[in-house]
PDB file of C-alpha atoms in Angstrom:
ATOM      1  CA  MET A 605     -20.327 -17.320   4.775  1.00 77.00           C
ATOM      2  CA  ALA A 606     -22.839 -17.578   1.934  1.00 80.00           C
ATOM      3  CA  GLU A 607     -26.107 -19.402   2.624  1.00 88.00           C
ATOM      4  CA  ALA A 608     -27.085 -22.472   0.575  1.00 91.00           C
ATOM      5  CA  THR A 609     -30.054 -20.621  -0.919  1.00 93.00           C
ATOM      6  CA  GLU A 610     -27.752 -17.770  -1.987  1.00 89.00           C
ATOM      7  CA  ILE A 611     -25.338 -20.191  -3.627  1.00 92.00           C
ATOM      8  CA  GLU A 612     -28.173 -21.894  -5.505  1.00 92.00           C
ATOM      9  CA  GLN A 613     -29.464 -18.544  -6.791  1.00 91.00           C
ATOM     10  CA  VAL A 614     -25.984 -17.610  -8.038  1.00 91.00           C
ATOM     11  CA  ARG A 615     -25.706 -20.941  -9.852  1.00 92.00           C
ATOM     12  CA  ARG A 616     -29.151 -20.512 -11.396  1.00 93.00           C
ATOM     13  CA  PHE A 617     -28.181 -17.033 -12.574  1.00 90.00           C
ATOM     14  CA  ASN A 618     -24.924 -18.340 -14.057  1.00 91.00           C
ATOM     15  CA  ARG A 619     -26.759 -21.059 -15.988  1.00 91.00           C
ATOM     16  CA  ALA A 620     -29.281 -18.575 -17.371  1.00 90.00           C
ATOM     17  CA  VAL A 621     -26.607 -16.126 -18.488  1.00 88.00           C
ATOM     18  CA  THR A 622     -24.274 -18.662 -20.113  1.00 89.00           C
ATOM     19  CA  GLU A 623     -27.177 -20.166 -22.047  1.00 88.00           C
ATOM     20  CA  ARG A 624     -28.662 -16.842 -23.140  1.00 86.00           C
ATOM     21  CA  VAL A 625     -25.417 -15.201 -24.314  1.00 85.00           C
ATOM     22  CA  GLY A 626     -24.265 -18.281 -26.223  1.00 84.00           C
ATOM     23  CA  VAL A 627     -21.025 -19.147 -24.491  1.00 84.00           C
ATOM     24  CA  LEU A 628     -21.946 -22.857 -24.437  1.00 81.00           C
ATOM     25  CA  HIS A 629     -21.201 -23.101 -28.158  1.00 84.00           C
ATOM     26  CA  ASP A 630     -17.780 -23.535 -29.767  1.00 84.00           C
ATOM     27  CA  ARG A 631     -18.798 -21.042 -32.457  1.00 86.00           C
ATOM     28  CA  TYR A 632     -19.386 -17.922 -30.348  1.00 87.00           C
ATOM     29  CA  LEU A 633     -21.523 -15.314 -32.133  1.00 87.00           C
ATOM     30  CA  GLY A 634     -21.568 -17.568 -35.178  1.00 89.00           C
ATOM     31  CA  ARG A 635     -17.823 -17.271 -35.780  1.00 89.00           C
ATOM     32  CA  ASP A 636     -15.264 -20.086 -36.053  1.00 86.00           C
ATOM     33  CA  ARG A 637     -13.944 -19.733 -32.540  1.00 88.00           C
ATOM     34  CA  PRO A 638     -15.006 -20.196 -28.895  1.00 90.00           C
ATOM     35  CA  VAL A 639     -15.699 -17.315 -26.540  1.00 91.00           C
ATOM     36  CA  GLY A 640     -12.184 -17.410 -25.038  1.00 92.00           C
ATOM     37  CA  GLU A 641     -10.516 -16.505 -28.319  1.00 93.00           C
ATOM     38  CA  ALA A 642     -13.159 -13.884 -29.095  1.00 93.00           C
ATOM     39  CA  ARG A 643     -12.676 -12.235 -25.702  1.00 93.00           C
ATOM     40  CA  LEU A 644      -8.913 -12.200 -26.152  1.00 94.00           C
ATOM     41  CA  LEU A 645      -9.264 -10.345 -29.474  1.00 94.00           C
ATOM     42  CA  TRP A 646     -11.422  -7.754 -27.762  1.00 93.00           C
ATOM     43  CA  GLU A 647      -9.021  -7.324 -24.823  1.00 93.00           C
ATOM     44  CA  ILE A 648      -5.951  -6.916 -27.064  1.00 95.00           C
ATOM     45  CA  GLY A 649      -7.700  -3.954 -28.673  1.00 92.00           C
ATOM     46  CA  GLU A 650      -6.358  -1.383 -31.088  1.00 91.00           C
ATOM     47  CA  GLN A 651      -3.233  -0.529 -29.081  1.00 90.00           C
ATOM     48  CA  GLY A 652      -2.085  -4.067 -28.301  1.00 93.00           C
ATOM     49  CA  GLN A 653      -1.617  -5.496 -24.836  1.00 92.00           C
ATOM     50  CA  ASP A 654       1.085  -6.981 -22.638  1.00 92.00           C
ATOM     51  CA  VAL A 655       0.500 -10.745 -22.374  1.00 93.00           C
ATOM     52  CA  ARG A 656       1.019 -10.683 -18.612  1.00 90.00           C
ATOM     53  CA  ARG A 657      -1.679  -8.036 -18.259  1.00 89.00           C
ATOM     54  CA  LEU A 658      -4.005 -10.092 -20.429  1.00 91.00           C
ATOM     55  CA  ARG A 659      -3.573 -13.005 -18.038  1.00 91.00           C
ATOM     56  CA  GLU A 660      -4.205 -10.825 -15.012  1.00 87.00           C
ATOM     57  CA  ARG A 661      -7.161  -9.024 -16.600  1.00 86.00           C
ATOM     58  CA  LEU A 662      -8.951 -12.266 -17.471  1.00 87.00           C
ATOM     59  CA  GLY A 663      -7.778 -14.342 -14.508  1.00 85.00           C
ATOM     60  CA  LEU A 664      -6.377 -17.090 -16.761  1.00 88.00           C
ATOM     61  CA  ASP A 665      -3.264 -19.211 -16.336  1.00 89.00           C
ATOM     62  CA  SER A 666      -0.316 -18.587 -18.625  1.00 90.00           C
ATOM     63  CA  GLY A 667      -0.568 -21.938 -20.403  1.00 93.00           C
ATOM     64  CA  TYR A 668      -4.178 -21.389 -21.442  1.00 93.00           C
ATOM     65  CA  VAL A 669      -3.538 -17.828 -22.649  1.00 93.00           C
ATOM     66  CA  SER A 670      -0.540 -19.062 -24.646  1.00 93.00           C
ATOM     67  CA  ARG A 671      -2.682 -21.727 -26.357  1.00 94.00           C
ATOM     68  CA  LEU A 672      -5.350 -19.155 -27.229  1.00 95.00           C
ATOM     69  CA  LEU A 673      -2.751 -16.767 -28.646  1.00 95.00           C
ATOM     70  CA  ARG A 674      -1.075 -19.514 -30.707  1.00 95.00           C
ATOM     71  CA  SER A 675      -4.450 -20.402 -32.214  1.00 95.00           C
ATOM     72  CA  LEU A 676      -5.101 -16.755 -33.122  1.00 96.00           C
ATOM     73  CA  GLU A 677      -1.573 -16.436 -34.528  1.00 96.00           C
ATOM     74  CA  ARG A 678      -2.125 -19.456 -36.791  1.00 96.00           C
ATOM     75  CA  GLU A 679      -5.222 -17.734 -38.167  1.00 95.00           C
ATOM     76  CA  GLY A 680      -3.213 -14.600 -38.853  1.00 96.00           C
ATOM     77  CA  LEU A 681      -5.278 -12.507 -36.427  1.00 97.00           C
ATOM     78  CA  VAL A 682      -2.564 -11.560 -33.903  1.00 96.00           C
ATOM     79  CA  THR A 683       1.185 -11.273 -33.575  1.00 96.00           C
ATOM     80  CA  VAL A 684       3.084 -11.820 -30.327  1.00 94.00           C
ATOM     81  CA  GLU A 685       6.505 -10.234 -30.063  1.00 91.00           C
ATOM     82  CA  PRO A 686       9.008  -9.643 -27.240  1.00 87.00           C
ATOM     83  CA  HIS A 687       9.603  -6.092 -26.050  1.00 77.00           C
ATOM     84  CA  HIS A 688      12.722  -4.571 -27.603  1.00 72.00           C
ATOM     85  CA  GLN A 689      14.124  -3.630 -24.163  1.00 73.00           C
ATOM     86  CA  ASP A 690      13.043  -6.705 -22.168  1.00 73.00           C
ATOM     87  CA  ARG A 691      12.502  -9.957 -24.048  1.00 72.00           C
ATOM     88  CA  ARG A 692      10.703 -11.424 -21.062  1.00 77.00           C
ATOM     89  CA  VAL A 693       7.852  -9.001 -21.777  1.00 83.00           C
ATOM     90  CA  ARG A 694       5.678 -10.079 -24.718  1.00 91.00           C
ATOM     91  CA  THR A 695       3.112  -7.891 -26.448  1.00 93.00           C
ATOM     92  CA  ALA A 696       0.119  -9.162 -28.428  1.00 95.00           C
ATOM     93  CA  ARG A 697      -1.139  -7.001 -31.299  1.00 96.00           C
ATOM     94  CA  LEU A 698      -3.973  -7.358 -33.779  1.00 97.00           C
ATOM     95  CA  THR A 699      -3.162  -7.726 -37.455  1.00 97.00           C
ATOM     96  CA  ASP A 700      -5.365  -6.061 -40.077  1.00 97.00           C
ATOM     97  CA  ALA A 701      -7.321  -9.317 -40.262  1.00 97.00           C
ATOM     98  CA  GLY A 702      -7.571  -9.339 -36.467  1.00 96.00           C
ATOM     99  CA  ARG A 703      -8.978  -5.810 -36.399  1.00 96.00           C
ATOM    100  CA  ALA A 704     -11.533  -6.745 -39.037  1.00 96.00           C
ATOM    101  CA  GLU A 705     -12.557  -9.821 -37.043  1.00 95.00           C
ATOM    102  CA  ARG A 706     -12.830  -7.755 -33.865  1.00 95.00           C
ATOM    103  CA  ALA A 707     -15.124  -5.312 -35.670  1.00 95.00           C
ATOM    104  CA  VAL A 708     -17.380  -8.179 -36.752  1.00 95.00           C
ATOM    105  CA  LEU A 709     -17.469  -9.500 -33.179  1.00 93.00           C
ATOM    106  CA  ASP A 710     -18.354  -6.032 -31.873  1.00 93.00           C
ATOM    107  CA  HIS A 711     -21.222  -5.755 -34.344  1.00 94.00           C
ATOM    108  CA  ARG A 712     -22.593  -9.185 -33.507  1.00 94.00           C
ATOM    109  CA  SER A 713     -22.213  -8.509 -29.775  1.00 93.00           C
ATOM    110  CA  ASP A 714     -24.365  -5.399 -30.226  1.00 94.00           C
ATOM    111  CA  GLU A 715     -26.949  -7.493 -32.043  1.00 94.00           C
ATOM    112  CA  LEU A 716     -26.929 -10.082 -29.246  1.00 92.00           C
ATOM    113  CA  ALA A 717     -27.377  -7.389 -26.590  1.00 93.00           C
ATOM    114  CA  GLY A 718     -30.272  -5.959 -28.592  1.00 95.00           C
ATOM    115  CA  SER A 719     -31.894  -9.391 -28.847  1.00 93.00           C
ATOM    116  CA  LEU A 720     -31.868  -9.666 -25.043  1.00 92.00           C
ATOM    117  CA  LEU A 721     -33.697  -6.347 -24.701  1.00 95.00           C
ATOM    118  CA  GLU A 722     -36.046  -6.455 -27.702  1.00 95.00           C
ATOM    119  CA  PRO A 723     -38.721  -8.811 -26.242  1.00 96.00           C
ATOM    120  CA  LEU A 724     -39.105  -6.597 -23.150  1.00 96.00           C
ATOM    121  CA  ASN A 725     -41.197  -3.491 -22.687  1.00 97.00           C
ATOM    122  CA  ALA A 726     -39.577  -0.168 -21.756  1.00 96.00           C
ATOM    123  CA  ASP A 727     -40.002  -0.690 -18.002  1.00 97.00           C
ATOM    124  CA  GLN A 728     -38.573  -4.204 -18.155  1.00 96.00           C
ATOM    125  CA  ARG A 729     -35.616  -3.037 -20.243  1.00 95.00           C
ATOM    126  CA  ALA A 730     -34.835  -0.282 -17.741  1.00 96.00           C
ATOM    127  CA  ARG A 731     -35.051  -2.762 -14.852  1.00 96.00           C
ATOM    128  CA  LEU A 732     -32.829  -5.297 -16.597  1.00 94.00           C
ATOM    129  CA  VAL A 733     -30.172  -2.733 -17.534  1.00 95.00           C
ATOM    130  CA  ALA A 734     -30.169  -1.316 -13.996  1.00 96.00           C
ATOM    131  CA  ALA A 735     -29.920  -4.823 -12.510  1.00 95.00           C
ATOM    132  CA  MET A 736     -27.032  -5.653 -14.856  1.00 94.00           C
ATOM    133  CA  ALA A 737     -25.200  -2.504 -13.777  1.00 94.00           C
ATOM    134  CA  ASP A 738     -25.666  -3.522 -10.133  1.00 94.00           C
ATOM    135  CA  VAL A 739     -24.470  -7.073 -10.804  1.00 93.00           C
ATOM    136  CA  ASP A 740     -21.460  -5.717 -12.725  1.00 93.00           C
ATOM    137  CA  ARG A 741     -20.526  -3.470  -9.802  1.00 93.00           C
ATOM    138  CA  LEU A 742     -20.869  -6.254  -7.230  1.00 94.00           C
ATOM    139  CA  LEU A 743     -18.981  -8.802  -9.312  1.00 92.00           C
ATOM    140  CA  THR A 744     -16.219  -6.254  -9.804  1.00 93.00           C
ATOM    141  CA  ALA A 745     -16.098  -5.719  -6.029  1.00 95.00           C
ATOM    142  CA  ALA A 746     -15.762  -9.477  -5.528  1.00 93.00           C
ATOM    143  CA  THR A 747     -12.836  -9.502  -7.968  1.00 93.00           C
ATOM    144  CA  VAL A 748     -10.698  -7.129  -5.882  1.00 96.00           C
ATOM    145  CA  ALA A 749      -7.901  -8.942  -4.024  1.00 96.00           C
ATOM    146  CA  LEU A 750      -6.214  -7.684  -0.848  1.00 97.00           C
ATOM    147  CA  ASP A 751      -2.584  -8.571  -0.226  1.00 97.00           C
ATOM    148  CA  THR A 752      -0.042  -7.635   2.417  1.00 98.00           C
ATOM    149  CA  VAL A 753       2.989  -6.080   0.744  1.00 97.00           C
ATOM    150  CA  ALA A 754       6.211  -4.396   1.770  1.00 97.00           C
ATOM    151  CA  PRO A 755       5.921  -0.598   1.902  1.00 96.00           C
ATOM    152  CA  ASP A 756       8.592  -0.305  -0.805  1.00 96.00           C
ATOM    153  CA  HIS A 757       6.749  -2.608  -3.227  1.00 97.00           C
ATOM    154  CA  PRO A 758       6.068  -0.804  -6.537  1.00 96.00           C
ATOM    155  CA  ASP A 759       2.281  -1.204  -6.153  1.00 97.00           C
ATOM    156  CA  ALA A 760       2.432   0.206  -2.625  1.00 97.00           C
ATOM    157  CA  GLN A 761       4.552   3.124  -3.787  1.00 97.00           C
ATOM    158  CA  TYR A 762       2.132   3.844  -6.632  1.00 98.00           C
ATOM    159  CA  CYS A 763      -0.840   3.920  -4.237  1.00 98.00           C
ATOM    160  CA  LEU A 764       0.963   6.098  -1.705  1.00 97.00           C
ATOM    161  CA  ARG A 765       2.045   8.596  -4.358  1.00 97.00           C
ATOM    162  CA  SER A 766      -1.490   8.760  -5.708  1.00 98.00           C
ATOM    163  CA  TYR A 767      -2.831   9.239  -2.182  1.00 98.00           C
ATOM    164  CA  PHE A 768      -0.409  12.062  -1.421  1.00 97.00           C
ATOM    165  CA  THR A 769      -1.238  13.771  -4.719  1.00 97.00           C
ATOM    166  CA  GLU A 770      -4.947  13.680  -3.914  1.00 97.00           C
ATOM    167  CA  LEU A 771      -4.400  15.053  -0.407  1.00 97.00           C
ATOM    168  CA  GLN A 772      -2.233  17.834  -1.824  1.00 97.00           C
ATOM    169  CA  GLU A 773      -5.158  18.858  -4.044  1.00 97.00           C
ATOM    170  CA  ARG A 774      -7.895  18.510  -1.429  1.00 97.00           C
ATOM    171  CA  PHE A 775      -6.384  19.885   1.763  1.00 97.00           C
ATOM    172  CA  GLU A 776      -6.627  23.642   2.309  1.00 95.00           C
ATOM    173  CA  THR A 777      -2.967  23.728   3.329  1.00 94.00           C
ATOM    174  CA  GLY A 778      -1.760  21.167   0.811  1.00 96.00           C
ATOM    175  CA  PHE A 779      -0.036  18.010   2.037  1.00 97.00           C
ATOM    176  CA  ASP A 780       3.596  17.140   2.621  1.00 96.00           C
ATOM    177  CA  PRO A 781       4.072  13.581   3.958  1.00 94.00           C
ATOM    178  CA  ALA A 782       7.379  14.618   5.508  1.00 94.00           C
ATOM    179  CA  GLN A 783       5.441  16.983   7.802  1.00 95.00           C
ATOM    180  CA  SER A 784       2.988  14.296   8.970  1.00 95.00           C
ATOM    181  CA  LEU A 785       3.395  11.928  11.900  1.00 91.00           C
ATOM    182  CA  LEU A 786       4.168   9.090   9.485  1.00 91.00           C
ATOM    183  CA  PRO A 787       6.855  10.536   7.218  1.00 89.00           C
ATOM    184  CA  ASP A 788       8.175   7.113   6.274  1.00 88.00           C
ATOM    185  CA  ALA A 789       5.777   4.364   5.134  1.00 88.00           C
ATOM    186  CA  GLY A 790       8.485   1.891   6.145  1.00 89.00           C
ATOM    187  CA  GLU A 791       6.944   2.035   9.625  1.00 89.00           C
ATOM    188  CA  LEU A 792       4.041   0.050   8.153  1.00 95.00           C
ATOM    189  CA  GLY A 793       6.229  -2.998   7.722  1.00 94.00           C
ATOM    190  CA  PRO A 794       6.804  -5.848  10.214  1.00 92.00           C
ATOM    191  CA  PRO A 795       7.081  -5.928  13.148  1.00 91.00           C
ATOM    192  CA  HIS A 796       5.633  -2.467  13.699  1.00 92.00           C
ATOM    193  CA  GLY A 797       2.756  -2.676  11.244  1.00 96.00           C
ATOM    194  CA  LEU A 798       1.519  -3.844   7.876  1.00 97.00           C
ATOM    195  CA  LEU A 799       0.362  -2.441   4.572  1.00 98.00           C
ATOM    196  CA  LEU A 800      -2.457  -3.835   2.436  1.00 98.00           C
ATOM    197  CA  VAL A 801      -2.739  -3.210  -1.294  1.00 98.00           C
ATOM    198  CA  ALA A 802      -5.952  -3.816  -3.225  1.00 98.00           C
ATOM    199  CA  ARG A 803      -5.667  -5.019  -6.817  1.00 97.00           C
ATOM    200  CA  LEU A 804      -8.336  -5.176  -9.497  1.00 94.00           C
ATOM    201  CA  HIS A 805      -7.404  -7.292 -12.507  1.00 88.00           C
ATOM    202  CA  GLY A 806      -3.810  -7.147 -11.309  1.00 88.00           C
ATOM    203  CA  GLU A 807      -3.706  -3.349 -11.111  1.00 93.00           C
ATOM    204  CA  PRO A 808      -3.286  -1.544  -7.744  1.00 97.00           C
ATOM    205  CA  VAL A 809      -6.440   0.402  -6.811  1.00 98.00           C
ATOM    206  CA  GLY A 810      -6.007   1.123  -3.105  1.00 98.00           C
ATOM    207  CA  CYS A 811      -3.971   0.773   0.043  1.00 98.00           C
ATOM    208  CA  ALA A 812      -4.435   0.803   3.809  1.00 98.00           C
ATOM    209  CA  GLY A 813      -1.862   0.642   6.569  1.00 98.00           C
ATOM    210  CA  LEU A 814      -1.966  -0.491  10.173  1.00 98.00           C
ATOM    211  CA  LYS A 815       0.434   0.649  12.908  1.00 96.00           C
ATOM    212  CA  LEU A 816       0.852  -1.880  15.704  1.00 96.00           C
ATOM    213  CA  PRO A 817       2.685  -0.161  18.569  1.00 93.00           C
ATOM    214  CA  ALA A 818       3.458  -2.250  21.621  1.00 88.00           C
ATOM    215  CA  ASP A 819       2.178   0.312  24.122  1.00 89.00           C
ATOM    216  CA  ALA A 820      -0.766   1.968  22.333  1.00 92.00           C
ATOM    217  CA  PRO A 821      -3.905   1.088  20.346  1.00 95.00           C
ATOM    218  CA  ALA A 822      -3.585  -0.032  16.747  1.00 96.00           C
ATOM    219  CA  GLU A 823      -3.936   2.797  14.247  1.00 97.00           C
ATOM    220  CA  VAL A 824      -5.202   2.985  10.671  1.00 98.00           C
ATOM    221  CA  LYS A 825      -2.922   4.959   8.372  1.00 97.00           C
ATOM    222  CA  ARG A 826      -2.666   5.847   4.688  1.00 97.00           C
ATOM    223  CA  MET A 827      -6.020   4.441   3.569  1.00 98.00           C
ATOM    224  CA  TRP A 828      -6.798   5.347  -0.030  1.00 98.00           C
ATOM    225  CA  VAL A 829      -9.049   4.029  -2.806  1.00 98.00           C
ATOM    226  CA  ALA A 830      -8.536   4.974  -6.443  1.00 98.00           C
ATOM    227  CA  PRO A 831     -11.402   7.006  -7.956  1.00 97.00           C
ATOM    228  CA  GLN A 832     -12.250   4.256 -10.462  1.00 95.00           C
ATOM    229  CA  ALA A 833     -12.645   1.726  -7.618  1.00 96.00           C
ATOM    230  CA  ARG A 834     -14.863   3.861  -5.390  1.00 95.00           C
ATOM    231  CA  GLY A 835     -18.389   2.601  -4.832  1.00 94.00           C
ATOM    232  CA  LEU A 836     -17.209  -1.018  -4.549  1.00 96.00           C
ATOM    233  CA  GLY A 837     -17.224  -1.104  -0.739  1.00 96.00           C
ATOM    234  CA  LEU A 838     -13.448  -1.255  -0.626  1.00 97.00           C
ATOM    235  CA  GLY A 839     -13.146   1.254   2.222  1.00 97.00           C
ATOM    236  CA  ARG A 840     -15.372  -0.894   4.439  1.00 98.00           C
ATOM    237  CA  ARG A 841     -13.439  -3.975   3.410  1.00 98.00           C
ATOM    238  CA  PHE A 842     -10.119  -2.350   4.301  1.00 98.00           C
ATOM    239  CA  LEU A 843     -11.411  -1.307   7.723  1.00 98.00           C
ATOM    240  CA  ALA A 844     -12.838  -4.777   8.454  1.00 97.00           C
ATOM    241  CA  GLU A 845      -9.578  -6.456   7.463  1.00 98.00           C
ATOM    242  CA  LEU A 846      -7.464  -4.059   9.516  1.00 98.00           C
ATOM    243  CA  GLU A 847      -9.769  -4.511  12.507  1.00 97.00           C
ATOM    244  CA  GLU A 848      -9.338  -8.283  12.257  1.00 96.00           C
ATOM    245  CA  ARG A 849      -5.555  -7.965  11.967  1.00 96.00           C
ATOM    246  CA  ALA A 850      -5.423  -5.615  14.944  1.00 96.00           C
ATOM    247  CA  ALA A 851      -7.558  -7.984  17.022  1.00 95.00           C
ATOM    248  CA  ARG A 852      -5.295 -10.912  16.159  1.00 94.00           C
ATOM    249  CA  HIS A 853      -2.362  -8.810  17.297  1.00 93.00           C
ATOM    250  CA  GLY A 854      -4.066  -8.351  20.671  1.00 92.00           C
ATOM    251  CA  SER A 855      -5.297  -4.773  20.311  1.00 94.00           C
ATOM    252  CA  ASP A 856      -8.603  -3.878  21.931  1.00 94.00           C
ATOM    253  CA  ARG A 857      -8.934  -0.482  20.220  1.00 96.00           C
ATOM    254  CA  LEU A 858      -8.477   0.812  16.696  1.00 97.00           C
ATOM    255  CA  ARG A 859      -7.747   4.493  16.116  1.00 97.00           C
ATOM    256  CA  LEU A 860      -7.442   6.883  13.198  1.00 98.00           C
ATOM    257  CA  ASP A 861      -7.254  10.593  12.498  1.00 98.00           C
ATOM    258  CA  THR A 862      -8.492  12.465   9.450  1.00 98.00           C
ATOM    259  CA  ASN A 863      -8.812  15.856   7.810  1.00 98.00           C
ATOM    260  CA  ARG A 864     -12.123  17.737   7.656  1.00 97.00           C
ATOM    261  CA  ALA A 865     -11.883  17.860   3.857  1.00 97.00           C
ATOM    262  CA  LEU A 866     -12.384  14.084   3.678  1.00 97.00           C
ATOM    263  CA  THR A 867     -16.133  14.141   4.334  1.00 97.00           C
ATOM    264  CA  ALA A 868     -16.878  10.810   2.649  1.00 96.00           C
ATOM    265  CA  ALA A 869     -14.208   9.097   4.748  1.00 97.00           C
ATOM    266  CA  ILE A 870     -15.601  10.653   7.941  1.00 98.00           C
ATOM    267  CA  GLY A 871     -19.046   9.307   7.078  1.00 98.00           C
ATOM    268  CA  LEU A 872     -17.555   5.872   6.433  1.00 98.00           C
ATOM    269  CA  TYR A 873     -15.756   5.778   9.782  1.00 98.00           C
ATOM    270  CA  ARG A 874     -18.931   6.646  11.661  1.00 98.00           C
ATOM    271  CA  ALA A 875     -20.939   4.074   9.712  1.00 98.00           C
ATOM    272  CA  CYS A 876     -18.342   1.425  10.607  1.00 97.00           C
ATOM    273  CA  GLY A 877     -18.679   2.029  14.344  1.00 97.00           C
ATOM    274  CA  PHE A 878     -15.918   4.541  14.988  1.00 98.00           C
ATOM    275  CA  GLU A 879     -16.705   7.256  17.527  1.00 98.00           C
ATOM    276  CA  GLU A 880     -15.132  10.693  17.600  1.00 98.00           C
ATOM    277  CA  VAL A 881     -12.755  11.223  20.533  1.00 97.00           C
ATOM    278  CA  ALA A 882     -10.399  13.875  21.807  1.00 97.00           C
ATOM    279  CA  ALA A 883      -7.158  14.353  19.918  1.00 97.00           C
ATOM    280  CA  PHE A 884      -4.692  11.587  20.774  1.00 96.00           C
ATOM    281  CA  ASN A 885      -1.779  12.896  18.720  1.00 95.00           C
ATOM    282  CA  GLN A 886      -0.335  16.089  17.282  1.00 95.00           C
ATOM    283  CA  GLU A 887      -0.965  15.307  13.613  1.00 96.00           C
ATOM    284  CA  ARG A 888      -0.841  18.710  11.898  1.00 96.00           C
ATOM    285  CA  TYR A 889      -3.250  17.655   9.114  1.00 97.00           C
ATOM    286  CA  ALA A 890      -5.905  16.194  11.405  1.00 97.00           C
ATOM    287  CA  HIS A 891      -9.155  17.833  12.512  1.00 97.00           C
ATOM    288  CA  HIS A 892     -11.001  14.712  13.692  1.00 98.00           C
ATOM    289  CA  TRP A 893      -9.876  11.735  15.759  1.00 98.00           C
ATOM    290  CA  PHE A 894     -11.809   8.453  15.920  1.00 98.00           C
ATOM    291  CA  GLU A 895     -11.643   5.278  17.960  1.00 98.00           C
ATOM    292  CA  LYS A 896     -13.413   1.914  17.932  1.00 98.00           C
ATOM    293  CA  ARG A 897     -13.446  -0.811  20.566  1.00 96.00           C
ATOM    294  CA  ILE A 898     -12.608  -4.198  19.069  1.00 94.00           C
ATOM    295  CA  ALA A 899     -12.416  -7.720  20.407  1.00 80.00           C
ATOM    296  CA  GLY A 900      -8.697  -8.153  20.825  1.00 58.00           C
ATOM    297  CA  SER A 901      -7.209 -11.640  21.019  1.00 52.00           C
ATOM    298  CA  PRO A 902      -3.459 -12.041  21.521  1.00 53.00           C
ATOM    299  CA  SER A 903      -1.635 -13.634  18.583  1.00 49.00           C
ATOM    300  CA  GLY A 904       0.254 -16.868  18.783  1.00 47.00           C
TER     301      GLY A 904
END
């Protein structure tokens, strides 16, 4: 849980940023619209964007996004049309006037960014830019949501396919899930296990499974993080969540096996308290087996 001093620092930072970048004004960047409408123009972009994805990307409710889009439509900056194959899917696109307005906003955003850096010397600018990159990474990490899903959910299937493709490329022998000890991800559904999917701005960026056998330790399976989401601490977060779920189930140990090609994963397991043990299964793709003692507490 965050400390009171940490919360106060976050609030102080938020106040400084909102004041300095001008989002307190209804006329953001000197234009005739607030920051919400300006951001929506930028997110729609040159190719257009599905309205549902806009909502998920910005974390806004559907009613608010609809009001913003109607305002931009009245100004002739965007059009919103149903998809020709599924009228439930609506796509927002910039008009010529919308693209021109977006270009002006881009230019003025560059000027604003420059005005933040201009008063600083070279060392201060480097420190500020580096700090902003760190804050961006950490805020992005805090945006990732973990949800338990059925193994046949489309997001779960996407993550598993991506995981298998990566293993096929990285393993010396290639990878065929049918030849592994978990040929069917359906075993990661209740009551025998669970599957977590991580989403960033509504898009799946990782998965991690947990087997919960009645007569053996809990076991981590099929843990994968998309390349664009690596460096956000998601692997540690998956392991912590699975450890908690296993403990609630009553397990006192958490196991996993891995391939020697996955050096970063091996380093992560050791850093998270897993110790290498003798082989506890006949997984053909495994070279290392790990185990961690956890504080099990029976569920219910």
